[in-house]
mmCIF file of C-alpha atoms in Angstrom:
data_model
loop_
_atom_site.group_PDB
_atom_site.id
_atom_site.type_symbol
_atom_site.label_atom_id
_atom_site.label_comp_id
_atom_site.label_asym_id
_atom_site.label_seq_id
_atom_site.Cartn_x
_atom_site.Cartn_y
_atom_site.Cartn_z
ATOM 1 C CA ILE A 25 -6.735 4.542 15.745
ATOM 2 C CA LYS A 26 -5.371 3.340 19.071
ATOM 3 C CA LEU A 27 -5.773 6.739 20.655
ATOM 4 C CA ARG A 28 -9.352 7.128 19.376
ATOM 5 C CA GLU A 29 -10.401 3.612 20.369
ATOM 6 C CA THR A 30 -8.807 4.210 23.907
ATOM 7 C CA TYR A 31 -10.789 7.539 24.175
ATOM 8 C CA VAL A 32 -14.125 5.803 23.270
ATOM 9 C CA SER A 33 -13.478 3.020 25.734
ATOM 10 C CA VAL A 34 -12.778 5.458 28.525
ATOM 11 C CA VAL A 35 -15.717 7.932 28.002
ATOM 12 C CA GLY A 36 -18.123 5.527 26.433
ATOM 13 C CA GLU A 37 -19.853 5.701 23.002
ATOM 14 C CA SER A 38 -22.630 7.878 24.299
ATOM 15 C CA GLU A 39 -20.189 10.582 25.622
ATOM 16 C CA SER A 40 -17.620 10.273 22.656
ATOM 17 C CA ASN A 41 -17.617 13.231 20.334
ATOM 18 C CA ILE A 42 -15.244 11.949 17.624
ATOM 19 C CA GLY A 43 -17.570 9.537 15.701
ATOM 20 C CA ASP A 44 -16.389 6.110 14.721
ATOM 21 C CA PRO A 45 -12.822 5.708 15.938
ATOM 22 C CA ALA A 46 -11.831 3.516 12.905
ATOM 23 C CA ALA A 47 -13.406 5.672 10.255
ATOM 24 C CA ASN A 48 -10.920 7.101 7.836
ATOM 25 C CA PHE A 49 -11.421 10.885 8.191
ATOM 26 C CA ASN A 50 -9.772 13.707 10.128
ATOM 27 C CA GLY A 51 -10.202 17.387 10.872
ATOM 28 C CA PHE A 52 -8.405 18.487 7.658
ATOM 29 C CA GLY A 53 -11.188 17.168 5.378
ATOM 30 C CA ASN A 54 -10.410 17.910 1.730
ATOM 31 C CA VAL A 55 -7.397 20.111 2.155
ATOM 32 C CA PRO A 56 -4.316 18.641 0.556
ATOM 33 C CA TYR A 57 -1.562 18.146 3.204
ATOM 34 C CA PHE A 58 1.130 15.874 4.391
ATOM 35 C CA VAL A 59 3.073 15.407 7.646
ATOM 36 C CA ASN A 60 6.856 15.790 7.545
ATOM 37 C CA ARG A 61 9.827 16.897 9.674
ATOM 38 C CA SER A 62 9.592 20.536 10.618
ATOM 39 C CA PHE A 63 12.197 23.177 11.026
ATOM 40 C CA VAL A 64 9.886 24.755 13.657
ATOM 41 C CA GLU A 65 9.608 21.768 15.980
ATOM 42 C CA GLY A 66 9.445 17.954 15.415
ATOM 43 C CA ARG A 67 6.815 17.083 12.978
ATOM 44 C CA GLY A 68 4.562 19.494 11.152
ATOM 45 C CA ILE A 69 1.673 19.731 8.694
ATOM 46 C CA PHE A 70 2.582 21.009 5.146
ATOM 47 C CA ALA A 71 0.351 22.172 2.292
ATOM 48 C CA GLY A 72 0.145 19.401 -0.365
ATOM 49 C CA GLY A 73 -1.072 21.999 -2.912
ATOM 50 C CA ASP A 74 -1.733 25.707 -3.005
ATOM 51 C CA ILE A 75 -4.365 26.787 -0.539
ATOM 52 C CA SER A 76 -6.344 30.038 -0.995
ATOM 53 C CA LYS A 77 -6.989 32.581 1.781
ATOM 54 C CA GLY A 78 -10.303 31.807 3.589
ATOM 55 C CA THR A 79 -10.224 28.131 2.867
ATOM 56 C CA LEU A 80 -11.551 25.899 5.740
ATOM 57 C CA LEU A 81 -8.401 24.122 6.938
ATOM 58 C CA TYR A 82 -9.345 22.265 10.105
ATOM 59 C CA ASP A 83 -12.672 21.627 11.810
ATOM 60 C CA SER A 84 -11.698 19.761 15.033
ATOM 61 C CA SER A 85 -13.942 16.810 14.208
ATOM 62 C CA ARG A 86 -11.368 14.439 15.799
ATOM 63 C CA SER A 87 -10.695 16.667 18.857
ATOM 64 C CA ALA A 88 -11.630 14.474 21.900
ATOM 65 C CA HIS A 89 -13.379 16.276 24.787
ATOM 66 C CA PHE A 90 -12.810 15.137 28.417
ATOM 67 C CA LYS A 91 -15.477 16.489 30.750
ATOM 68 C CA ASP A 92 -13.485 15.961 33.799
ATOM 69 C CA GLU A 93 -9.910 15.341 34.952
ATOM 70 C CA TYR A 94 -10.769 11.751 35.981
ATOM 71 C CA SER A 95 -11.606 10.605 32.484
ATOM 72 C CA PHE A 96 -8.499 12.352 31.053
ATOM 73 C CA ARG A 97 -6.306 10.761 33.688
ATOM 74 C CA LYS A 98 -7.843 7.407 33.011
ATOM 75 C CA PHE A 99 -7.279 7.825 29.231
ATOM 76 C CA MET A 100 -3.638 8.630 29.829
ATOM 77 C CA LEU A 101 -3.087 5.554 32.109
ATOM 78 C CA GLU A 102 -4.690 3.227 29.574
ATOM 79 C CA LEU A 103 -2.264 4.274 26.826
ATOM 80 C CA ASP A 104 0.523 2.307 28.551
ATOM 81 C CA ASP A 105 3.321 3.904 26.547
ATOM 82 C CA ALA A 106 5.298 6.593 28.380
ATOM 83 C CA SER A 107 6.484 8.399 25.203
ATOM 84 C CA LEU A 108 2.926 8.370 23.723
ATOM 85 C CA VAL A 109 1.579 9.687 27.065
ATOM 86 C CA CYS A 110 4.127 12.603 26.976
ATOM 87 C CA ASP A 111 3.103 13.387 23.424
ATOM 88 C CA VAL A 112 -0.567 13.399 24.276
ATOM 89 C CA PHE A 113 0.094 15.617 27.181
ATOM 90 C CA VAL A 114 1.705 18.139 24.824
ATOM 91 C CA TRP A 115 -1.263 17.857 22.332
ATOM 92 C CA SER A 116 -3.802 18.635 25.003
ATOM 93 C CA TYR A 117 -5.284 21.984 26.040
ATOM 94 C CA THR A 118 -8.281 23.339 27.859
ATOM 95 C CA ILE A 119 -11.292 25.252 26.443
ATOM 96 C CA ASP A 120 -14.112 27.140 28.070
ATOM 97 C CA PHE A 121 -17.309 26.004 26.536
ATOM 98 C CA LYS A 122 -19.269 28.669 28.623
ATOM 99 C CA ASP A 123 -21.219 25.994 30.536
ATOM 100 C CA SER A 124 -18.019 24.046 31.477
ATOM 101 C CA TRP A 125 -14.337 23.690 30.907
ATOM 102 C CA ARG A 126 -13.089 20.691 28.844
ATOM 103 C CA ILE A 127 -9.722 19.116 28.370
ATOM 104 C CA VAL A 128 -9.360 18.731 24.620
ATOM 105 C CA THR A 129 -6.876 16.451 22.817
ATOM 106 C CA ASP A 130 -6.503 16.341 18.996
ATOM 107 C CA LEU A 131 -6.567 12.721 17.965
ATOM 108 C CA ASP A 132 -5.511 13.227 14.374
ATOM 109 C CA GLU A 133 -2.942 15.131 12.317
ATOM 110 C CA GLY A 134 -4.115 18.394 14.058
ATOM 111 C CA SER A 135 -1.823 17.403 16.878
ATOM 112 C CA PHE A 136 1.195 18.118 14.600
ATOM 113 C CA CYS A 137 0.267 21.747 13.921
ATOM 114 C CA ASN A 138 3.187 23.836 15.178
ATOM 115 C CA ASN A 139 3.039 27.273 16.794
ATOM 116 C CA GLY A 140 3.612 30.154 14.350
ATOM 117 C CA ARG A 141 4.074 32.521 17.399
ATOM 118 C CA GLY A 142 2.005 35.330 15.906
ATOM 119 C CA GLU A 143 2.931 34.467 12.291
ATOM 120 C CA GLY A 144 0.614 31.515 11.816
ATOM 121 C CA ASN A 145 -1.134 31.086 8.482
ATOM 122 C CA MET A 146 -4.043 29.042 10.067
ATOM 123 C CA GLY A 147 -6.542 30.673 12.541
ATOM 124 C CA TYR A 148 -9.918 31.982 13.343
ATOM 125 C CA LEU A 149 -11.772 34.290 10.913
ATOM 126 C CA PRO A 150 -14.510 36.721 12.120
ATOM 127 C CA VAL A 151 -17.527 34.888 13.560
ATOM 128 C CA SER A 152 -19.779 36.467 10.869
ATOM 129 C CA PHE A 153 -17.661 34.556 8.226
ATOM 130 C CA GLU A 154 -17.903 31.296 10.171
ATOM 131 C CA GLN A 155 -21.675 31.365 10.508
ATOM 132 C CA GLU A 156 -22.112 29.716 7.131
ATOM 133 C CA ARG A 157 -19.979 26.768 8.356
ATOM 134 C CA PRO A 158 -21.215 24.403 11.084
ATOM 135 C CA ARG A 159 -19.037 23.959 14.180
ATOM 136 C CA LYS A 160 -17.776 20.428 14.831
ATOM 137 C CA ASN A 161 -17.655 19.418 18.469
ATOM 138 C CA GLY A 162 -18.694 22.929 19.451
ATOM 139 C CA MET A 163 -15.242 24.352 18.407
ATOM 140 C CA ARG A 164 -14.462 27.161 16.075
ATOM 141 C CA PRO A 165 -13.022 26.066 12.713
ATOM 142 C CA PHE A 166 -9.672 27.143 11.545
ATOM 143 C CA PHE A 167 -9.142 28.919 8.077
ATOM 144 C CA ALA A 168 -6.284 29.897 5.922
ATOM 145 C CA LEU A 169 -5.412 33.434 7.050
ATOM 146 C CA ARG A 170 -3.593 34.112 3.779
ATOM 147 C CA ASP A 171 -2.689 32.204 0.623
ATOM 148 C CA ILE A 172 -0.510 29.176 1.495
ATOM 149 C CA LYS A 173 1.959 27.744 -1.071
ATOM 150 C CA GLU A 174 2.485 24.125 -1.743
ATOM 151 C CA GLY A 175 5.064 22.674 0.549
ATOM 152 C CA GLU A 176 4.680 25.544 3.120
ATOM 153 C CA GLU A 177 4.192 24.475 6.704
ATOM 154 C CA ILE A 178 0.649 25.165 8.066
ATOM 155 C CA LEU A 179 1.159 26.965 11.396
ATOM 156 C CA CYS A 180 -1.400 28.010 13.995
ATOM 157 C CA ASN A 181 -1.056 30.489 16.832
ATOM 158 C CA TYR A 182 -1.297 28.556 20.156
ATOM 159 C CA GLY A 183 -2.397 31.592 22.078
ATOM 160 C CA GLU A 184 -5.419 32.037 19.809
ATOM 161 C CA PHE A 185 -7.191 28.707 20.644
ATOM 162 C CA ILE A 186 -6.225 28.491 24.268
ATOM 163 C CA GLY A 187 -7.906 31.714 25.353
ATOM 164 C CA GLY A 188 -4.989 34.002 24.979
ATOM 165 C CA ILE A 189 -3.094 32.487 27.925
ATOM 166 C CA PHE A 190 0.095 32.495 25.952
ATOM 167 C CA VAL A 191 -0.143 35.938 24.379
ATOM 168 C CA GLY A 192 2.663 36.299 21.833
ATOM 169 C CA TYR A 193 3.505 32.588 22.208
#
């Protein structure tokens, strides 16, 4: 909650895109999951039950958008915890929203999604499939790319959502 409250205090309620910072919801919605130690890297997100291919996994509803480097820098300075600042820096990425670039930071368990390096089981589906599902914060939702078994780590492909900068990464 501290990260979300700090974000809202920096950008202001009118510019915040994450809703009530204290509300008990995150981008994983109704998907059963848990956070645990990962063999891939640090902490990871794991399926808390079997998940079918095509299931909406993550909708980015808690992904904070910073419209400029000043607000992002101010957010980082107000965290006043060096190790937390380092973590947030790793969880942040840029997205081109066609009208402007944004710095985006996942302020929920989405920040624990590790890179599947081309073998991820969570990712984008064709836009035609997504049209039935509203975008949160203007970002494309992530779906199960195949059936995921209970206890299996949910992995994304970092190169997919950061514009292919890290192809094969």
